[in-house]
Amino acid sequence: QLDQALATIASNLRRAGNVAVVTHSKPDGDAVGSTLALVRTLLLLGKRAVAVYPPPWQERFDAVVRNTPVVKLQPHHHSVEGAERPDAIVVVDTRAWSQVAEASHWLRENADRVLVVDHHTHSDLDMGVTAAVDPSAAAACMLVTTLCLRLLDLQEPAALPADIAEPLYLGLATDTGWFRHPNVNSDVLALAAGLLRAGADHAKLLRETEQVERPQRLAMMQRALASLELLEQQRVALMSLQQSDFESVGAERDDAGGFVDIPLVVRTVLVSAVLTEAGADQTKLSLRSKGANLASDIVTDVNRIAMTFGGGGHVQAAGALIQAPLREARTLLLQAIRNRS
Amino acid sequence: QLDQALATIASNLRRAGNVAVVTHSKPDGDAVGSTLALVRTLLLLGKRAVAVYPPPWQERFDAVVRNTPVVKLQPHHHSVEGAERPDAIVVVDTRAWSQVAEASHWLRENADRVLVVDHHTHSDLDMGVTAAVDPSAAAACMLVTTLCLRLLDLQEPAALPADIAEPLYLGLATDTGWFRHPNVNSDVLALAAGLLRAGADHAKLLRETEQVERPQRLAMMQRALASLELLEQQRVALMSLQQSDFESVGAERDDAGGFVDIPLVVRTVLVSAVLTEAGADQTKLSLRSKGANLASDIVTDVNRIAMTFGGGGHVQAAGALIQAPLREARTLLLQAIRNRS
């Protein structure tokens, strides 16, 4: 069924002369990698093709984009100039209207030519006339690799041109925490090996996209760790970042991403949470866990915790925006984590 | 030549009835993985076999050892009881007399039956009647995999028994920073994929060997970051840990390993160093760099910096024990990093 969907998408793309490839807002490595690989494949086939990125854009990925045609949408600006009415639009790495933000209106107008390639569990079924969705794939790039191979009539990833293998590798690396996270399996590593053989450069990609933080990141990491509380017999790690922390070190929100993973190295920690003050009455929540643990009297399915606050994600990684100030959000969170029912 | 050496080692082992497999002191994941994989292979062939570990032992690896026969040597105790005079001794993941510590005397006594499998550049050529050494291998486990396949007459890693694939995967993961470091290449990932296919469990190994730190680790990480200095136009990151830091949070030296990697995420940082007070007149130095950078007026070959203090390593990772108190060591280090010659 997945194969059939990818085959249909490939044949639609083969017939198209002009294709736009869109992804979710604040594109991450998998979103950028998926779009670039597909656009470059289509260009190689002699078509017009462009990647469309809903804001905000992370400059760290400019090094990977290089001179591939892209449109970076402006915040609150809902027209897509440079890709008005292509023959086909491929949405990659999402199938959620809420995720495509500034491109939503344009996608709805062109609904009859929208194709989807995604690996998330949440799917808005009214997006896409054809959708290839595999929630078991560690990255959208795994599905996009299959699509690119099919379009180029190649048998294996190692045969891909290097400039197509490179963004695919980035996507695979990003969504697996650079091959560290529990979602790593033999398919992931075999594909990654093939993409390196095709000419992707692991060390260069790591340097260009991961080792590009500002010094303020380390100052914020120090503050996050200084705020650390180990609760519930050291099974819950909780860090809190206030607006004043950001101001005093001159940091932006982006300087403080991903800290929630750090406390998982401690043996006793089952759930890690970071609360970030997002306004007077709003607190951003990031959650991680080591996986469902039925023997525990605390909730370790962080998707369930996030859903309490209208958010979501997976068992081991989730997030939400809590409509409460930081201190109150902390209390609500601890209630949700304690499983006294 | 390497193949020939591995073939000779394999035929020696096939003739032996009783084999000891030794590695370097304070065995890391690659040392533990190499020894366990080889011992289990030999046991499968019906031989007597035991792993011999010079101290100190890291308890985090007990989960991987399980019921495989091992001898953990006691500090300052130079006899190897339980493996007195085997038919063959294989030294894995080192070929340096200084690294085998408490096992040195026993190895010299049995010099005529010592075989070496290693991937380090430093080699004491008088160790081993046969040595298979490949400094281009990311982990000793890559060479040990070849040896195990040969002994078991198997064609590919995916065919290995799961309990042999598991420690090999651990070694590969450990020496590549769980597939994150710049030494990752297609051979590494292809082998890792094969070992997962053989039944190694990535998530379980990660949980059992990496996510086993004490809470004190996070307190020490906070102190390390609080001590951070960004010097030489933010190209040099320097963190300093005093004995009083360890005492005030109740931490041991092992709680504070690996912090030197953290500052490399900052774009401007070319060299990262951690100085740890090791005594009144001794300071431990750990160094990392993003690689040799000829355009820079600071030294980015950290092996060269470490050699200044009688230490060593590689261009991107090195260490030394500086014979000076912390404050003085800091001054000496900055002199060595500045390339004014």
XYZ file of C-alpha atoms in Angstrom:
682
model
C 0.000 0.000 0.000
C 2.877 2.338 0.847
C 4.750 1.131 -2.236
C 1.614 1.702 -4.292
C 1.253 5.257 -2.961
C 4.916 6.039 -3.710
C 4.507 4.592 -7.216
C 1.454 6.808 -7.827
C 3.327 9.868 -6.562
C 6.307 9.034 -8.768
C 4.145 8.689 -11.870
C 2.361 11.984 -11.077
C 5.749 13.674 -10.769
C 6.987 12.141 -13.996
C 4.050 13.725 -15.825
C 4.533 17.142 -14.170
C 6.671 19.865 -15.736
C 6.708 22.171 -12.741
C 6.751 20.941 -9.134
C 6.806 22.625 -5.714
C 7.960 20.700 -2.640
C 6.626 22.061 0.649
C 7.306 21.100 4.235
C 6.331 22.091 7.770
C 7.019 25.424 9.458
C 10.405 25.883 11.127
C 11.884 23.189 8.880
C 14.254 20.831 10.677
C 16.964 18.680 9.104
C 14.524 16.031 7.924
C 12.204 18.639 6.368
C 15.080 20.460 4.661
C 16.736 17.206 3.607
C 13.545 15.702 2.175
C 12.658 18.803 0.178
C 16.160 19.376 -1.215
C 16.639 15.743 -2.231
C 13.330 15.684 -4.083
C 13.823 19.090 -5.750
C 17.323 18.116 -6.915
C 16.007 14.816 -8.258
C 13.280 16.629 -10.229
C 15.780 19.168 -11.586
C 17.963 16.269 -12.715
C 14.964 14.967 -14.663
C 14.759 18.309 -16.473
C 11.743 19.682 -14.619
C 11.209 23.034 -12.946
C 11.208 22.503 -9.201
C 11.386 24.608 -6.068
C 11.357 23.998 -2.300
C 8.873 26.064 -0.261
C 9.649 26.733 3.421
C 7.096 28.129 5.884
C 8.813 30.349 8.485
C 10.810 30.636 10.633
C 13.900 29.599 8.681
C 16.981 28.320 10.541
C 20.109 29.780 8.972
C 22.073 26.680 9.945
C 20.596 24.949 6.902
C 21.777 27.534 4.334
C 25.005 25.532 4.005
C 22.986 22.521 2.815
C 20.613 24.456 0.521
C 23.449 26.068 -1.420
C 22.109 27.169 -4.843
C 19.026 24.952 -5.021
C 15.902 27.045 -5.822
C 13.936 27.693 -2.626
C 11.167 30.058 -1.520
C 11.294 31.115 2.123
C 7.796 32.274 3.070
C 7.444 35.407 5.160
C 5.655 35.271 8.538
C 1.940 36.143 8.302
C 2.252 36.496 4.535
C 0.051 33.849 2.989
C 0.987 34.068 -0.685
C 3.540 31.783 -2.246
C 5.314 33.846 -4.864
C 7.713 31.948 -7.059
C 5.619 28.763 -7.038
C 2.094 30.003 -7.778
C 0.463 27.131 -9.616
C 2.716 24.162 -10.239
C 1.514 20.958 -11.892
C 2.123 19.083 -8.635
C 2.839 20.000 -5.035
C 4.532 17.482 -2.749
C 4.156 18.027 1.005
C 6.929 16.208 2.866
C 7.496 15.443 6.571
C 3.991 16.503 7.662
C 0.333 15.863 6.889
C -1.090 18.369 9.354
C -2.765 21.627 8.323
C -1.559 23.262 11.528
C 2.050 22.525 10.533
C 2.047 24.046 7.052
C 1.032 27.464 8.407
C 1.621 30.200 5.824
C 1.333 27.681 2.954
C -2.112 26.357 4.039
C -4.224 28.685 1.925
C -2.162 28.016 -1.201
C -2.269 24.238 -0.564
C -6.067 24.299 -0.151
C -6.427 26.266 -3.401
C -4.346 23.617 -5.170
C -5.805 20.658 -3.255
C -6.344 18.637 -6.466
C -2.586 18.386 -7.124
C -1.232 17.867 -3.605
C 0.763 14.684 -2.856
C 2.033 13.789 0.632
C 5.112 11.887 1.865
C 5.237 11.701 5.668
C 6.202 9.569 8.663
C 4.154 11.129 11.479
C 1.265 9.433 13.262
C -0.960 12.522 13.146
C -2.556 12.777 9.686
C -5.170 15.225 8.418
C -6.756 12.834 5.931
C -8.143 15.671 3.782
C -4.605 16.712 2.804
C -3.311 15.148 -0.397
C -4.993 13.292 -3.271
C -2.329 10.618 -2.700
C -0.409 10.141 0.530
C 2.518 7.829 1.308
C 2.656 7.736 5.110
C 4.743 5.320 7.177
C 4.844 6.118 10.904
C 7.369 3.325 11.420
C 9.984 5.190 9.353
C 12.553 6.977 11.511
C 12.639 9.914 9.076
C 10.644 11.233 6.116
C 13.934 11.001 4.217
C 13.633 7.214 4.267
C 10.465 7.440 2.165
C 11.868 10.242 0.019
C 14.917 8.065 -0.709
C 12.639 5.379 -2.130
C 10.836 8.009 -4.192
C 14.082 9.488 -5.560
C 15.427 6.034 -6.463
C 12.194 5.265 -8.285
C 12.230 8.574 -10.169
C 15.877 8.168 -11.182
C 15.444 4.461 -11.926
C 18.265 3.487 -9.553
C 18.505 0.281 -7.535
C 20.215 1.398 -4.359
C 21.025 4.519 -2.299
C 24.771 4.150 -2.958
C 24.036 4.903 -6.636
C 22.478 8.320 -5.918
C 24.278 11.516 -6.946
C 26.191 12.928 -3.949
C 24.189 16.163 -3.846
C 20.985 14.129 -3.427
C 22.508 11.684 -0.921
C 23.753 14.555 1.248
C 20.387 16.093 2.246
C 18.873 12.605 2.666
C 21.660 11.760 5.113
C 21.022 15.005 6.985
C 17.366 14.081 7.417
C 18.182 10.613 8.643
C 20.812 11.954 11.044
C 18.594 14.718 12.392
C 15.545 12.616 13.189
C 17.639 9.967 14.963
C 19.680 12.447 17.044
C 22.662 11.703 14.793
C 22.064 7.923 15.125
C 21.925 8.021 18.903
C 18.207 7.816 19.693
C 16.281 4.600 20.371
C 14.607 4.806 16.925
C 17.862 3.656 15.290
C 17.522 0.250 13.612
C 19.265 -1.743 10.901
C 17.241 -0.105 8.091
C 18.324 3.338 9.300
C 22.017 2.411 9.495
C 22.033 0.470 6.223
C 20.497 3.441 4.410
C 22.941 5.824 6.094
C 25.852 3.622 5.018
C 24.585 3.657 1.437
C 24.228 7.440 1.426
C 27.807 7.868 2.673
C 28.946 5.516 -0.057
C 27.076 7.760 -2.523
C 29.257 10.653 -1.380
C 27.495 12.307 1.560
C 30.084 13.657 4.037
C 29.163 12.895 7.662
C 31.808 15.103 9.286
C 31.067 18.067 7.014
C 27.307 17.884 7.595
C 27.838 17.598 11.342
C 30.094 20.644 11.328
C 27.873 22.705 9.020
C 24.538 22.058 10.687
C 25.171 20.985 14.291
C 28.313 22.820 15.365
C 26.943 26.259 14.531
C 25.497 27.404 17.852
C 26.093 30.803 19.428
C 28.105 31.083 22.674
C 24.845 32.055 24.399
C 23.782 28.412 24.068
C 26.361 27.334 26.657
C 25.304 30.099 29.023
C 21.675 28.970 28.726
C 22.698 25.336 29.232
C 24.407 26.356 32.470
C 21.242 28.140 33.612
C 19.045 25.206 32.659
C 21.239 22.859 34.707
C 21.312 25.318 37.597
C 17.491 25.162 37.628
C 17.429 21.363 37.621
C 15.199 19.600 40.135
C 15.195 15.830 40.548
C 11.759 14.872 41.859
C 9.732 11.732 42.605
C 12.678 9.700 43.938
C 14.961 11.211 41.219
C 12.818 9.687 38.484
C 11.609 13.061 37.177
C 14.076 15.708 35.989
C 12.637 19.205 35.669
C 14.429 22.279 34.346
C 12.862 25.748 34.128
C 13.920 28.688 31.979
C 12.598 32.160 32.652
C 12.421 35.083 30.260
C 14.942 36.852 32.516
C 17.448 34.032 31.909
C 17.317 34.686 28.177
C 17.579 38.439 28.651
C 20.512 38.338 31.027
C 22.700 36.299 28.672
C 21.364 37.888 25.475
C 19.954 34.583 24.222
C 17.128 33.858 21.801
C 14.658 30.997 22.140
C 16.623 29.022 19.502
C 19.764 29.100 21.644
C 18.078 26.813 24.189
C 16.672 23.911 22.163
C 17.166 20.261 23.045
C 18.290 20.624 26.661
C 15.510 18.223 27.664
C 17.582 15.269 26.436
C 20.477 15.929 28.826
C 19.055 14.513 32.107
C 18.185 11.175 30.466
C 21.818 10.111 30.995
C 21.039 9.699 34.702
C 20.134 6.128 35.556
C 17.181 6.913 37.804
C 15.562 9.482 35.495
C 12.511 8.131 33.654
C 10.970 11.441 32.541
C 12.688 14.727 31.690
C 10.867 18.034 31.262
C 11.855 21.586 30.381
C 9.451 24.446 31.113
C 10.195 27.673 29.255
C 8.397 30.935 30.050
C 6.764 31.960 26.765
C 4.755 34.944 28.008
C 2.942 36.169 31.104
C 0.417 33.334 30.931
C 2.049 30.823 28.621
C 4.688 28.174 29.288
C 6.286 25.945 26.686
C 6.721 22.322 27.752
C 9.200 19.824 26.266
C 9.094 16.219 27.441
C 11.238 13.124 27.018
C 11.074 9.673 28.571
C 12.970 6.407 28.416
C 9.748 4.739 27.258
C 6.570 3.399 28.770
C 7.161 1.838 32.175
C 4.133 0.042 33.554
C 5.859 -0.765 36.842
C 6.131 2.925 37.706
C 3.660 5.020 39.669
C 4.569 8.028 37.528
C 3.374 8.554 33.957
C 6.201 7.773 31.527
C 4.140 7.957 28.327
C 4.943 11.622 27.694
C 2.469 11.802 24.821
C -0.251 11.224 27.433
C 1.168 14.001 29.629
C 1.410 16.420 26.685
C -2.183 15.643 25.639
C -3.360 16.820 29.077
C -2.282 20.294 27.945
C -3.563 20.044 24.366
C -0.164 19.002 22.983
C 1.127 15.694 21.704
C 3.939 13.661 20.232
C 5.165 10.151 20.904
C 5.605 7.938 23.979
C 9.238 9.096 24.335
C 9.116 12.679 23.008
C 6.305 15.199 23.212
C 5.515 18.850 23.819
C 2.753 21.307 24.590
C 2.009 24.973 25.211
C 0.551 25.276 28.708
C -1.844 28.196 29.194
C -0.491 29.179 32.580
C 2.462 31.108 34.015
C 5.649 29.153 34.681
C 5.134 28.524 38.398
C 1.576 27.308 37.928
C 2.565 25.232 34.893
C 5.137 23.481 37.061
C 2.442 22.443 39.540
C 0.088 21.276 36.775
C 2.873 19.291 35.127
C 3.833 17.483 38.329
C 0.183 16.587 38.874
C -0.009 15.142 35.372
C 3.180 13.132 35.905
C 2.042 11.647 39.213
C -0.180 8.709 38.458
C -2.282 8.553 41.627
C -5.507 7.545 39.902
C 49.012 -7.763 5.395
C 46.249 -7.057 7.893
C 44.214 -9.924 6.450
C 47.277 -12.145 6.708
C 47.813 -11.227 10.357
C 44.170 -11.893 11.188
C 44.389 -15.248 9.391
C 47.478 -16.199 11.428
C 45.768 -15.168 14.661
C 42.677 -17.173 13.709
C 44.710 -20.310 12.992
C 46.603 -19.915 16.291
C 43.303 -19.652 18.119
C 41.880 -22.669 16.309
C 44.796 -24.750 17.609
C 44.476 -23.436 21.183
C 42.360 -25.175 23.808
C 42.525 -22.430 26.403
C 42.582 -18.721 25.535
C 42.717 -15.497 27.559
C 41.626 -12.205 25.983
C 43.129 -9.118 27.608
C 42.557 -5.422 27.029
C 43.701 -2.031 28.348
C 43.168 -0.672 31.841
C 39.860 1.063 32.600
C 38.234 -0.849 29.737
C 35.845 1.260 27.644
C 33.010 0.004 25.457
C 35.331 -0.985 22.615
C 37.663 -2.874 24.976
C 34.791 -4.661 26.710
C 32.986 -5.326 23.436
C 36.089 -6.708 21.684
C 36.994 -9.051 24.543
C 33.447 -10.347 25.093
C 32.819 -10.988 21.393
C 36.042 -12.936 21.043
C 35.601 -14.928 24.282
C 32.031 -15.881 23.318
C 33.195 -16.928 19.859
C 35.889 -19.151 21.364
C 33.419 -20.668 23.840
C 31.099 -21.419 20.927
C 33.982 -23.333 19.321
C 34.212 -25.476 22.473
C 37.349 -23.888 23.914
C 38.034 -22.584 27.387
C 38.173 -18.793 27.241
C 38.208 -15.874 29.650
C 38.355 -12.079 29.425
C 40.977 -10.346 31.589
C 40.357 -6.734 32.640
C 43.037 -4.480 34.173
C 41.499 -2.071 36.723
C 39.592 0.098 37.278
C 36.409 -1.624 36.153
C 33.355 0.460 35.188
C 30.205 -1.139 36.590
C 28.183 0.212 33.682
C 29.492 -2.704 31.606
C 28.294 -5.476 33.950
C 25.002 -5.487 32.039
C 26.882 -6.439 28.872
C 29.229 -8.998 30.474
C 26.373 -10.993 32.001
C 27.605 -14.555 32.686
C 30.618 -14.606 30.370
C 33.773 -15.721 32.264
C 35.870 -12.671 33.160
C 38.761 -11.921 35.503
C 38.789 -8.386 36.925
C 42.354 -7.679 38.048
C 42.880 -5.924 41.368
C 44.809 -2.629 41.507
C 48.543 -3.088 42.224
C 48.067 -6.849 42.203
C 50.136 -8.224 39.352
C 49.072 -11.849 39.233
C 46.377 -13.077 36.893
C 44.567 -15.810 38.760
C 42.034 -17.736 36.716
C 44.035 -17.462 33.489
C 47.568 -18.449 34.529
C 49.043 -20.052 31.441
C 46.659 -20.277 28.493
C 47.691 -21.642 25.085
C 47.175 -18.217 23.574
C 46.623 -14.682 24.856
C 44.953 -12.101 22.648
C 45.483 -8.439 23.547
C 42.731 -6.308 22.017
C 42.275 -2.525 21.645
C 45.849 -1.678 22.693
C 49.451 -2.506 21.851
C 51.047 -0.351 24.556
C 52.785 -1.768 27.623
C 51.754 1.294 29.621
C 48.089 0.524 28.896
C 48.002 -3.090 30.066
C 49.176 -2.128 33.570
C 48.574 -4.964 36.057
C 48.680 -7.555 33.244
C 52.118 -6.482 31.929
C 54.218 -8.893 33.958
C 52.004 -11.856 33.052
C 52.025 -10.840 29.357
C 55.832 -10.577 29.321
C 56.120 -14.015 30.940
C 53.897 -15.441 28.201
C 55.331 -13.301 25.401
C 55.691 -16.289 23.050
C 51.913 -16.785 22.869
C 50.662 -13.185 22.743
C 48.604 -12.050 19.724
C 47.449 -8.451 19.222
C 44.358 -6.923 17.557
C 44.388 -3.132 17.750
C 43.466 0.114 15.969
C 45.664 2.678 17.739
C 48.565 4.538 16.150
C 50.876 4.027 19.106
C 52.358 0.496 18.976
C 54.993 -1.108 21.179
C 56.401 -3.399 18.506
C 57.779 -5.865 21.068
C 54.259 -6.821 22.130
C 52.781 -9.803 20.280
C 54.287 -12.535 18.089
C 51.588 -11.601 15.588
C 49.770 -8.275 15.502
C 46.814 -7.162 13.381
C 46.807 -3.378 13.668
C 44.727 -0.986 11.552
C 44.801 2.641 12.722
C 42.203 3.522 10.078
C 39.578 1.363 11.824
C 37.145 3.421 13.906
C 37.061 0.704 16.585
C 38.994 -2.444 17.531
C 35.622 -4.194 17.226
C 35.795 -3.760 13.453
C 38.900 -5.996 13.360
C 37.496 -8.356 15.983
C 34.358 -8.755 13.847
C 36.494 -9.988 10.965
C 38.305 -12.368 13.314
C 35.049 -13.761 14.758
C 33.554 -14.254 11.285
C 36.685 -16.117 10.222
C 36.690 -18.327 13.326
C 32.994 -19.151 12.954
C 33.286 -19.539 9.178
C 30.533 -16.997 8.535
C 30.254 -14.662 5.559
C 28.701 -11.538 7.053
C 28.089 -9.793 10.383
C 24.305 -10.260 10.079
C 24.924 -14.015 10.446
C 26.617 -13.706 13.855
C 24.878 -14.999 16.989
C 23.128 -12.097 18.761
C 25.240 -12.384 21.912
C 28.384 -11.860 19.824
C 26.885 -9.079 17.699
C 25.814 -7.175 20.820
C 29.261 -6.447 22.324
C 30.679 -5.734 18.846
C 27.960 -3.115 18.347
C 28.776 -1.611 21.738
C 32.415 -1.207 20.733
C 31.523 0.394 17.437
C 29.031 2.731 19.095
C 31.390 3.716 21.904
C 34.395 4.624 19.781
C 32.281 6.735 17.408
C 30.391 8.616 20.148
C 27.332 6.545 19.292
C 27.816 7.244 15.561
C 28.085 10.990 16.028
C 31.822 11.674 15.758
C 33.665 12.600 12.571
C 35.211 9.094 12.362
C 31.866 7.696 11.178
C 32.029 6.375 7.609
C 30.131 3.936 5.411
C 32.090 0.901 6.693
C 31.163 1.783 10.276
C 27.475 2.203 9.504
C 27.260 -0.848 7.238
C 28.824 -3.011 9.950
C 26.534 -1.485 12.591
C 23.509 -2.231 10.402
C 24.639 -5.847 10.033
C 25.119 -6.250 13.786
C 21.615 -4.931 14.453
C 20.296 -7.377 11.882
C 22.133 -10.124 13.804
C 20.096 -9.202 16.870
C 22.014 -6.500 18.755
C 19.566 -4.097 20.414
C 20.600 -0.450 19.994
C 18.080 1.029 22.438
C 18.824 -1.549 25.126
C 22.602 -1.083 24.874
C 22.199 2.688 24.988
C 20.022 2.434 28.091
C 22.219 -0.137 29.822
C 25.612 1.469 29.237
C 25.058 5.193 28.551
C 22.013 6.171 30.589
C 23.462 4.953 33.881
C 25.042 8.099 35.304
C 24.590 9.325 38.874
C 22.702 12.597 39.531
C 26.037 14.115 40.564
C 26.979 14.133 36.879
C 24.450 16.882 36.147
C 25.673 18.932 39.105
C 29.255 18.634 37.832
C 28.137 19.537 34.307
C 26.566 22.703 35.693
C 29.823 23.572 37.473
C 31.889 22.858 34.391
C 29.691 25.200 32.338
C 29.791 27.826 35.073
C 33.599 27.749 34.797
C 33.563 28.137 31.016
C 35.815 30.743 29.454
C 35.733 31.552 25.743
C 39.183 32.835 24.811
C 41.142 33.826 21.684
C 38.181 35.442 19.924
C 35.859 32.684 21.206
C 37.859 30.030 19.360
C 39.122 28.355 22.535
C 36.687 26.975 25.134
C 38.214 26.271 28.531
C 36.478 24.691 31.505
C 38.129 24.082 34.891
C 37.086 21.673 37.626
C 38.539 21.968 41.129
C 38.693 19.290 43.766
C 36.310 21.418 45.823
C 33.715 21.169 43.037
C 33.746 17.391 43.314
C 33.600 17.487 47.102
C 30.756 19.962 47.341
C 28.432 17.872 45.137
C 29.698 14.491 46.365
C 30.981 13.546 42.914
C 33.710 11.118 41.852
C 36.090 11.677 38.944
C 34.000 9.318 36.787
C 30.937 11.522 37.181
C 32.632 14.238 35.118
C 33.876 12.478 31.984
C 33.316 13.749 28.447
C 32.325 17.341 29.209
C 35.066 18.499 26.841
C 32.868 17.639 23.853
C 30.068 20.028 24.845
C 31.553 23.388 23.719
C 32.275 22.074 20.201
C 28.640 22.819 19.311
C 29.529 26.521 19.254
C 30.354 27.705 15.743
C 33.394 29.772 16.667
C 35.013 27.163 18.943
C 37.958 25.371 17.317
C 39.551 23.886 20.433
C 37.906 22.756 23.680
C 39.817 21.940 26.872
C 38.900 20.746 30.345
C 41.392 21.119 33.189
C 40.707 18.964 36.239
C 42.605 19.390 39.488
C 44.185 15.957 40.143
C 46.314 16.845 43.160
C 48.235 19.754 44.629
C 50.682 19.781 41.714
C 48.905 17.793 39.035
C 46.221 18.794 36.561
C 44.470 16.474 34.124
C 43.960 17.923 30.647
C 41.374 16.768 28.110
C 41.402 18.291 24.635
C 39.139 18.246 21.575
C 39.272 20.124 18.294
C 37.285 20.365 15.096
C 40.396 19.280 13.211
C 43.597 20.818 11.924
C 43.061 24.381 10.740
C 46.099 25.851 9.013
C 44.476 29.250 8.586
C 44.327 29.750 12.346
C 46.920 31.430 14.549
C 46.027 29.014 17.347
C 47.122 25.377 17.474
C 44.186 23.129 16.533
C 46.141 19.869 16.341
C 45.430 18.892 19.935
C 47.824 15.937 19.756
C 50.598 18.527 19.358
C 49.342 20.462 22.378
C 49.078 17.299 24.494
C 52.614 16.219 23.520
C 53.929 19.501 24.992
C 52.910 18.054 28.362
C 54.066 14.488 27.699
C 50.611 13.318 26.657
C 49.181 12.411 23.277
C 46.257 11.220 21.198
C 44.941 12.298 17.812
C 44.531 15.586 15.939
C 40.964 15.917 17.235
C 41.135 14.234 20.668
C 44.045 14.104 23.114
C 44.953 14.318 26.756
C 47.813 14.749 29.204
C 48.672 14.992 32.877
C 50.240 18.392 33.480
C 52.741 18.509 36.359
C 51.520 21.815 37.717
C 48.683 23.132 39.884
C 45.448 24.090 38.101
C 46.076 27.831 37.834
C 49.584 27.386 36.449
C 48.423 24.599 34.118
C 45.866 27.009 32.672
C 48.623 29.499 31.815
C 50.852 26.806 30.296
C 47.949 25.449 28.254
C 47.054 28.839 26.791
C 50.707 29.354 25.850
C 50.728 26.009 24.058
C 47.512 26.846 22.218
C 48.735 30.240 21.025
C 50.836 29.741 17.937
C 53.045 32.848 17.981
C 56.135 31.145 16.640
